[in-house]
């Protein structure tokens, strides 16, 4: 039976890596469908993403062989493309990013399962239910940040998921939350990072009189809005835009940028290092 | 003889302004070629730019009549379109923004005269001379900021100019300079404001791992890089761009954005207020 | 009671129109909120869109007064902004454009009512029903184009609507249909017009090896894909995109472009003339 | 002495190519600096561009070894990066594309030599001479297309060049010319291909009422404006743009797109096949 695997390698760079890795694929009778490499020379780091197909293999065997030929400390990820990723979405009240993902879900464009939506309000429950996706409301009322976050963590523990998408989830996740799901949380920031960090960036952008606004999808780290950037988009505006018009124009950018970023992540195209991303 | 005028009005908003102004044009037998209006409701401000044509008029008369019908404190600017604007360019060592303006000058696309280029180095003198434009070197060596700036001011006093363009002029102008030429100095900022203010924004952008870089043309105020924005542009980049690649890609955005902004200003399309611009 | 009206005027150009119209507004105690004008000099045509507010007026009176002061043959449209536009959507099988509109509908971003969705397949009925919007299937099976079209026309006659949106409706409407709903039908063309007219433009674009693809929202006329353009958008692609990848990337452009165009039309910002649009 | 080579391979695809090629590099002690691969599955074609460095090698030896390990009919190109490409530019009267290249030449951004500019008018001679680049006028007056073309061919024969850039050269080159310099002629088309082929595309675009205009850089083939596309760009316009405004706005796109394409070609990043390009 023919299976397709994605093999992702991040390691110290050294001479002959492509040769060694492609030899291994050849030896294991895996055919390379696509291959992308990048070397960060400043840090002497090697990145490779290969799609290979062949008879179903023992992933452990492939991993062990890769470990033995790669420099010490290499990160190796082997993904069977027939296994669908599982995604949890966190929301507050705004529908545009969630709605965009839901519609792609209906079309099965993302090739992933949305297994649950969690909201700190129940405003979007009605819409989500229409798509036969479970919605859990975990209100933050009368709770401090840690208490609320730990309720969400408890709920997440019961779910088997690969990624958490913050689709306009308007609360800050505490370090305890972020550290438990490192490199798994994708956020859409309603601004063109690093501009206008913090509350109401559209009001800030209006005050600054900008002619372009944007949005940034990034992984969440402890540094608010400062995690590795996956995708960015912009749109032009002019002096006739009040900050609410900017917000509305921004929504179109936000939803497309978040969905693009999600797709890149689901297809295992994104490497994270030094608070940056390599995207194949 | 038929003459075309641009009439720019900024005033407190009140009912009937368009009617009163257009009645005046009609009474003075000035035909409206184009008309743009904008009201900033939050600040109750009225902006209007009209192109009108008719027999040569006494500009003082038109101005007086406008003053009498507009709310107190109105700003009025009347421009005879047959009079070419005069532009001085300040440079340091980089050629791309200057070169783009020079080539447009050769084509007479800007409908303005470049009367002099001033550099704090003589690196670009050779190129500028080829275009029969005077080049003056005013070195900053062994001078403090104020001393150097005052030498430039002395040179500028001898020139009759409308606008100063900082075409990658890499020194900060002191408040004494800026206040003397308020709303007349156009800068290109090598970044997508308000991001990465300060030195080497491309290095900062690289470290932040951005996927889009940009440039901002703005009027210069005492707040470094914080003056009213005229035009912005962006370009997409990816992980393969080192900061020098970003800088090179940025140059293409910088030169186009600066030239567009200069054109808008020369055509009297830009109003400044509250550190923002209205652009017709 | 304060009411806001949009007054849209298209007429032969002549001296003093702005003055006459603004005088009328002033005489009728209508305050101008915003005003946009454009003169097509080549055709000597005058376009004006004013938002005015004041006590509720007799629209007929305003219209009669405008007729009396404007050149013969002027088009005048007066719109009470408190009356919501009513929209019918035609679809086939693809969900992305419809879904984008539905989500904006949930947010009430469009300030219009979607009163019915008509499909020549029932594929999307399920999704539409979730939003409590009627869905009517009018199959084209065993019918020729005229027969099918006349069934849709019969259904439309029972609906009171302002605009018909073809949200990836994949059948050609016959002239009889188009002529009955002139300037009311908005289509999204899955290509960057005028390129790649006809079937499977993404396949054509792939064969041509383009590096940019786009989408065009336009009014429908008898000339297939040749009606007045309202809005266009593009996205960059590269050699790794097969035509299905291009199609998928194109969907993101299509939905945003169609929704933007719909919004412009609903806000009465679009004038049509000479197979072109003026958009304020 | 360390030398950097670019190795470009286009061949029938087969299992193990990356392995075989990277093994050869390894055997020859060439270090891979960067590596890009692409497989066109529909046509079973393999493309690879490697930058390798090592001691100066016998290029013939590397080529022979590659031939022996690659499928029959493979195209192999080995480039010593220390050898500068030589470029001839053909112009008519417009300066913007030429000027953009000249300014990059001054900055040595292109890493290539402009060895001559040939014009069918002498309009641009003056500007070119300022940059100490030879200008040859070959007038087309009183000559038919073949006669004029053969004069240019005669001039080109005396020059040792790698690429010919048509920087707004407004005459059609006959098949005899094109076939002699296959895959070496780069043109900028003043339109967003495949739209508006032929004369005055800006007039055509105006008549069509488009909201976006663009430009396309492509290799020249016998099919007018139909050669493999290298790079495209666009800019937004609106109803206030007459066709001359569109032309002027288009110039900014044209020059940036042409210069980007030229840079890609000079860096050996462009493969041509099936009237398409693969760009690494």
Short mmCIF file of N, CA and C in Angstrom, two decimals, chain A residues 13-121:
data_model
loop_
_atom_site.label_atom_id
_atom_site.label_comp_id
_atom_site.label_asym_id
_atom_site.label_seq_id
_atom_site.Cartn_x
_atom_site.Cartn_y
_atom_site.Cartn_z
N UNK A 13 23.94 22.46 10.60
CA UNK A 13 24.32 22.23 9.21
C UNK A 13 25.68 21.53 9.16
N UNK A 14 25.82 20.62 8.24
CA UNK A 14 27.17 20.13 7.94
C UNK A 14 27.19 19.62 6.51
N UNK A 15 28.37 19.46 5.98
CA UNK A 15 28.55 19.04 4.59
C UNK A 15 27.86 17.69 4.34
N UNK A 16 27.19 17.56 3.21
CA UNK A 16 26.71 16.25 2.79
C UNK A 16 25.37 15.82 3.35
N UNK A 17 24.67 16.71 4.06
CA UNK A 17 23.40 16.30 4.66
C UNK A 17 22.37 15.87 3.61
N UNK A 18 22.25 16.67 2.55
CA UNK A 18 21.28 16.32 1.51
C UNK A 18 21.61 14.96 0.92
N UNK A 19 22.87 14.76 0.70
CA UNK A 19 23.31 13.48 0.15
C UNK A 19 22.95 12.32 1.07
N UNK A 20 23.29 12.47 2.36
CA UNK A 20 23.03 11.39 3.31
C UNK A 20 21.53 11.09 3.44
N UNK A 21 20.73 12.17 3.51
CA UNK A 21 19.29 11.99 3.71
C UNK A 21 18.66 11.38 2.46
N UNK A 22 19.05 11.90 1.29
CA UNK A 22 18.44 11.37 0.07
C UNK A 22 18.91 9.94 -0.19
N UNK A 23 20.11 9.62 0.23
CA UNK A 23 20.59 8.23 0.12
C UNK A 23 19.71 7.32 0.98
N UNK A 24 19.41 7.77 2.19
CA UNK A 24 18.57 6.97 3.08
C UNK A 24 17.20 6.73 2.46
N UNK A 25 16.61 7.81 1.91
CA UNK A 25 15.31 7.65 1.24
C UNK A 25 15.43 6.62 0.12
N UNK A 26 16.48 6.73 -0.62
CA UNK A 26 16.71 5.82 -1.75
C UNK A 26 16.86 4.38 -1.25
N UNK A 27 17.67 4.22 -0.21
CA UNK A 27 17.89 2.89 0.36
C UNK A 27 16.58 2.27 0.86
N UNK A 28 15.70 3.14 1.42
CA UNK A 28 14.45 2.63 1.97
C UNK A 28 13.34 2.58 0.92
N UNK A 29 13.74 2.81 -0.33
CA UNK A 29 12.79 2.78 -1.45
C UNK A 29 11.65 3.78 -1.30
N UNK A 30 12.00 4.93 -0.73
CA UNK A 30 11.03 6.02 -0.64
C UNK A 30 11.31 7.00 -1.77
N UNK A 31 10.28 7.29 -2.55
CA UNK A 31 10.44 8.21 -3.68
C UNK A 31 10.19 9.65 -3.22
N UNK A 32 11.12 10.54 -3.54
CA UNK A 32 10.95 11.94 -3.16
C UNK A 32 9.95 12.62 -4.09
N UNK A 33 8.85 13.10 -3.52
CA UNK A 33 7.84 13.82 -4.30
C UNK A 33 8.21 15.30 -4.36
N UNK A 34 8.56 15.84 -3.23
CA UNK A 34 9.04 17.22 -3.22
C UNK A 34 10.04 17.37 -2.10
N UNK A 35 10.89 18.35 -2.24
CA UNK A 35 12.03 18.51 -1.37
C UNK A 35 12.31 19.99 -1.21
N UNK A 36 12.38 20.47 -0.01
CA UNK A 36 12.75 21.87 0.18
C UNK A 36 13.82 21.93 1.24
N UNK A 37 14.84 22.74 0.97
CA UNK A 37 15.91 22.88 1.94
C UNK A 37 16.20 24.36 2.16
N UNK A 38 16.69 24.66 3.31
CA UNK A 38 17.15 26.02 3.60
C UNK A 38 18.26 25.93 4.63
N UNK A 39 19.29 26.73 4.42
CA UNK A 39 20.37 26.80 5.40
C UNK A 39 20.44 28.23 5.93
N UNK A 40 20.31 28.40 7.23
CA UNK A 40 20.55 29.69 7.86
C UNK A 40 22.04 29.72 8.16
N UNK A 41 22.76 30.44 7.30
CA UNK A 41 24.23 30.41 7.41
C UNK A 41 24.71 31.07 8.68
N UNK A 42 24.03 32.17 9.05
CA UNK A 42 24.47 32.89 10.26
C UNK A 42 24.47 31.98 11.47
N UNK A 43 23.49 31.08 11.54
CA UNK A 43 23.41 30.20 12.70
C UNK A 43 23.82 28.76 12.35
N UNK A 44 24.26 28.55 11.12
CA UNK A 44 24.66 27.22 10.67
C UNK A 44 23.60 26.16 10.99
N UNK A 45 22.37 26.48 10.57
CA UNK A 45 21.26 25.56 10.78
C UNK A 45 20.72 25.07 9.44
N UNK A 46 20.36 23.80 9.41
CA UNK A 46 19.87 23.16 8.20
C UNK A 46 18.40 22.78 8.40
N UNK A 47 17.55 23.15 7.42
CA UNK A 47 16.13 22.80 7.45
C UNK A 47 15.77 22.04 6.18
N UNK A 48 15.00 20.98 6.34
CA UNK A 48 14.60 20.22 5.16
C UNK A 48 13.19 19.68 5.37
N UNK A 49 12.38 19.80 4.34
CA UNK A 49 11.05 19.21 4.34
C UNK A 49 10.92 18.38 3.08
N UNK A 50 10.74 17.07 3.24
CA UNK A 50 10.61 16.19 2.09
C UNK A 50 9.25 15.50 2.13
N UNK A 51 8.60 15.42 1.00
CA UNK A 51 7.44 14.54 0.87
C UNK A 51 7.93 13.30 0.13
N UNK A 52 7.79 12.17 0.79
CA UNK A 52 8.25 10.92 0.16
C UNK A 52 7.11 9.92 0.17
N UNK A 53 7.10 9.06 -0.83
CA UNK A 53 6.05 8.04 -0.85
C UNK A 53 6.68 6.67 -1.07
N UNK A 54 5.98 5.67 -0.59
CA UNK A 54 6.49 4.31 -0.74
C UNK A 54 5.58 3.37 0.02
N UNK A 55 6.00 2.16 0.16
CA UNK A 55 5.25 1.22 0.98
C UNK A 55 5.23 1.77 2.41
N UNK A 56 4.17 1.41 3.12
CA UNK A 56 4.08 1.84 4.50
C UNK A 56 5.35 1.41 5.23
N UNK A 57 5.95 2.32 5.95
CA UNK A 57 7.20 2.02 6.63
C UNK A 57 7.01 2.07 8.13
N UNK A 58 7.95 1.54 8.81
CA UNK A 58 8.00 1.73 10.25
C UNK A 58 8.58 3.10 10.50
N UNK A 59 7.78 3.99 11.01
CA UNK A 59 8.28 5.34 11.22
C UNK A 59 9.45 5.34 12.21
N UNK A 60 9.39 4.44 13.18
CA UNK A 60 10.46 4.42 14.17
C UNK A 60 11.79 4.08 13.51
N UNK A 61 11.72 3.14 12.57
CA UNK A 61 12.93 2.74 11.87
C UNK A 61 13.52 3.94 11.10
N UNK A 62 12.67 4.64 10.37
CA UNK A 62 13.14 5.80 9.61
C UNK A 62 13.74 6.84 10.55
N UNK A 63 13.06 7.06 11.65
CA UNK A 63 13.55 8.03 12.62
C UNK A 63 14.93 7.62 13.17
N UNK A 64 15.04 6.38 13.53
CA UNK A 64 16.31 5.90 14.08
C UNK A 64 17.45 6.06 13.07
N UNK A 65 17.14 5.73 11.83
CA UNK A 65 18.19 5.85 10.81
C UNK A 65 18.57 7.32 10.60
N UNK A 66 17.55 8.19 10.63
CA UNK A 66 17.85 9.63 10.48
C UNK A 66 18.70 10.12 11.66
N UNK A 67 18.33 9.70 12.86
CA UNK A 67 19.11 10.12 14.04
C UNK A 67 20.57 9.72 13.89
N UNK A 68 20.75 8.50 13.38
CA UNK A 68 22.13 8.01 13.31
C UNK A 68 22.97 8.75 12.28
N UNK A 69 22.32 9.32 11.25
CA UNK A 69 23.14 9.99 10.23
C UNK A 69 23.19 11.51 10.40
N UNK A 70 22.27 12.06 11.21
CA UNK A 70 22.24 13.52 11.39
C UNK A 70 23.12 13.95 12.55
N UNK A 71 23.54 15.21 12.57
CA UNK A 71 24.30 15.72 13.72
C UNK A 71 23.48 15.56 15.00
N UNK A 72 24.16 15.49 16.10
CA UNK A 72 23.48 15.39 17.40
C UNK A 72 22.49 16.53 17.59
N UNK A 73 21.38 16.21 18.22
CA UNK A 73 20.43 17.26 18.58
C UNK A 73 19.47 17.64 17.47
N UNK A 74 19.47 16.88 16.37
CA UNK A 74 18.57 17.18 15.27
C UNK A 74 17.12 16.97 15.68
N UNK A 75 16.24 17.87 15.20
CA UNK A 75 14.79 17.68 15.37
C UNK A 75 14.26 16.94 14.16
N UNK A 76 13.54 15.86 14.39
CA UNK A 76 13.00 15.08 13.28
C UNK A 76 11.51 14.91 13.50
N UNK A 77 10.73 15.16 12.46
CA UNK A 77 9.29 14.96 12.56
C UNK A 77 8.86 14.17 11.34
N UNK A 78 8.18 13.07 11.56
CA UNK A 78 7.69 12.25 10.44
C UNK A 78 6.18 12.21 10.52
N UNK A 79 5.54 12.57 9.44
CA UNK A 79 4.09 12.71 9.45
C UNK A 79 3.48 11.85 8.35
N UNK A 80 2.53 11.02 8.74
CA UNK A 80 1.77 10.24 7.75
C UNK A 80 0.65 11.15 7.24
N UNK A 81 0.68 11.49 5.96
CA UNK A 81 -0.28 12.49 5.45
C UNK A 81 -1.72 12.00 5.46
N UNK A 82 -1.93 10.71 5.67
CA UNK A 82 -3.31 10.23 5.70
C UNK A 82 -3.98 10.45 7.06
N UNK A 83 -3.20 10.85 8.05
CA UNK A 83 -3.76 11.13 9.37
C UNK A 83 -4.14 12.60 9.45
N UNK A 84 -5.43 12.87 9.67
CA UNK A 84 -5.89 14.26 9.69
C UNK A 84 -5.52 14.95 11.00
N UNK A 85 -5.09 16.20 10.86
CA UNK A 85 -4.81 17.00 12.05
C UNK A 85 -6.12 17.34 12.77
N UNK A 86 -6.02 17.54 14.08
CA UNK A 86 -7.18 17.88 14.89
C UNK A 86 -6.98 19.26 15.51
N UNK A 87 -7.98 20.10 15.34
CA UNK A 87 -7.83 21.52 15.71
C UNK A 87 -8.93 21.94 16.69
N UNK A 88 -8.53 22.65 17.74
CA UNK A 88 -9.47 23.30 18.66
C UNK A 88 -9.40 24.80 18.42
N UNK A 89 -10.57 25.44 18.42
CA UNK A 89 -10.61 26.89 18.18
C UNK A 89 -11.11 27.61 19.42
N UNK A 90 -10.39 28.65 19.80
CA UNK A 90 -10.85 29.50 20.91
C UNK A 90 -11.38 30.82 20.36
N UNK A 91 -12.54 31.23 20.85
CA UNK A 91 -13.16 32.46 20.36
C UNK A 91 -13.69 33.30 21.51
N UNK A 92 -14.02 34.55 21.16
CA UNK A 92 -14.72 35.40 22.12
C UNK A 92 -16.09 35.73 21.54
N UNK A 93 -16.21 36.84 20.81
CA UNK A 93 -17.53 37.22 20.27
C UNK A 93 -17.54 37.43 18.76
N UNK A 94 -16.37 37.72 18.18
CA UNK A 94 -16.35 38.05 16.76
C UNK A 94 -16.38 36.80 15.90
N UNK A 95 -17.11 36.86 14.82
CA UNK A 95 -17.37 35.67 14.03
C UNK A 95 -16.48 35.53 12.80
N UNK A 96 -15.85 36.62 12.34
CA UNK A 96 -15.30 36.57 10.98
C UNK A 96 -14.20 35.53 10.79
N UNK A 97 -13.28 35.43 11.72
CA UNK A 97 -12.20 34.43 11.56
C UNK A 97 -12.74 33.02 11.73
N UNK A 98 -13.54 32.83 12.76
CA UNK A 98 -14.16 31.53 12.96
C UNK A 98 -14.99 31.14 11.74
N UNK A 99 -15.81 32.07 11.27
CA UNK A 99 -16.69 31.78 10.13
C UNK A 99 -15.89 31.37 8.90
N UNK A 100 -14.78 32.04 8.69
CA UNK A 100 -13.96 31.70 7.52
C UNK A 100 -13.42 30.27 7.63
N UNK A 101 -13.01 29.91 8.82
CA UNK A 101 -12.51 28.54 9.02
C UNK A 101 -13.65 27.53 8.88
N UNK A 102 -14.81 27.87 9.42
CA UNK A 102 -15.94 26.94 9.33
C UNK A 102 -16.33 26.68 7.87
N UNK A 103 -16.33 27.73 7.07
CA UNK A 103 -16.70 27.54 5.67
C UNK A 103 -15.66 26.68 4.93
N UNK A 104 -14.41 26.87 5.26
CA UNK A 104 -13.37 26.01 4.66
C UNK A 104 -13.53 24.58 5.16
N UNK A 105 -13.99 24.46 6.39
CA UNK A 105 -14.26 23.15 6.97
C UNK A 105 -15.36 22.46 6.17
N UNK A 106 -16.42 23.19 5.85
CA UNK A 106 -17.51 22.62 5.06
C UNK A 106 -16.98 22.12 3.71
N UNK A 107 -16.12 22.89 3.12
CA UNK A 107 -15.52 22.50 1.83
C UNK A 107 -14.40 21.47 1.99
N UNK A 108 -14.04 21.17 3.21
CA UNK A 108 -12.89 20.32 3.51
C UNK A 108 -11.62 20.80 2.82
N UNK A 109 -11.43 22.08 2.84
CA UNK A 109 -10.25 22.66 2.20
C UNK A 109 -9.02 22.50 3.10
N UNK A 110 -9.26 22.46 4.41
CA UNK A 110 -8.12 22.48 5.33
C UNK A 110 -7.53 21.09 5.56
N UNK A 111 -8.28 20.08 5.19
CA UNK A 111 -7.82 18.71 5.42
C UNK A 111 -7.49 18.48 6.90
N UNK A 112 -8.38 18.99 7.75
CA UNK A 112 -8.21 18.84 9.20
C UNK A 112 -9.59 18.79 9.84
N UNK A 113 -9.64 18.28 11.05
CA UNK A 113 -10.91 18.23 11.77
C UNK A 113 -10.96 19.32 12.84
N UNK A 114 -12.06 20.03 12.85
CA UNK A 114 -12.28 20.98 13.95
C UNK A 114 -13.07 20.22 15.00
N UNK A 115 -12.41 19.91 16.08
CA UNK A 115 -13.06 19.00 17.02
C UNK A 115 -13.85 19.73 18.10
N UNK A 116 -13.54 20.99 18.30
CA UNK A 116 -14.31 21.74 19.30
C UNK A 116 -14.00 23.22 19.20
N UNK A 117 -15.02 24.02 19.51
CA UNK A 117 -14.81 25.45 19.65
C UNK A 117 -15.09 25.80 21.11
N UNK A 118 -14.18 26.54 21.72
CA UNK A 118 -14.35 26.97 23.11
C UNK A 118 -14.45 28.49 23.14
N UNK A 119 -15.49 29.01 23.80
CA UNK A 119 -15.65 30.46 23.88
C UNK A 119 -15.73 30.94 25.32
N UNK A 120 -15.21 32.13 25.57
CA UNK A 120 -15.42 32.68 26.92
C UNK A 120 -16.77 33.38 27.00
N UNK A 121 -17.45 33.52 25.87
CA UNK A 121 -18.86 33.89 25.82
C UNK A 121 -19.58 32.82 25.00
#
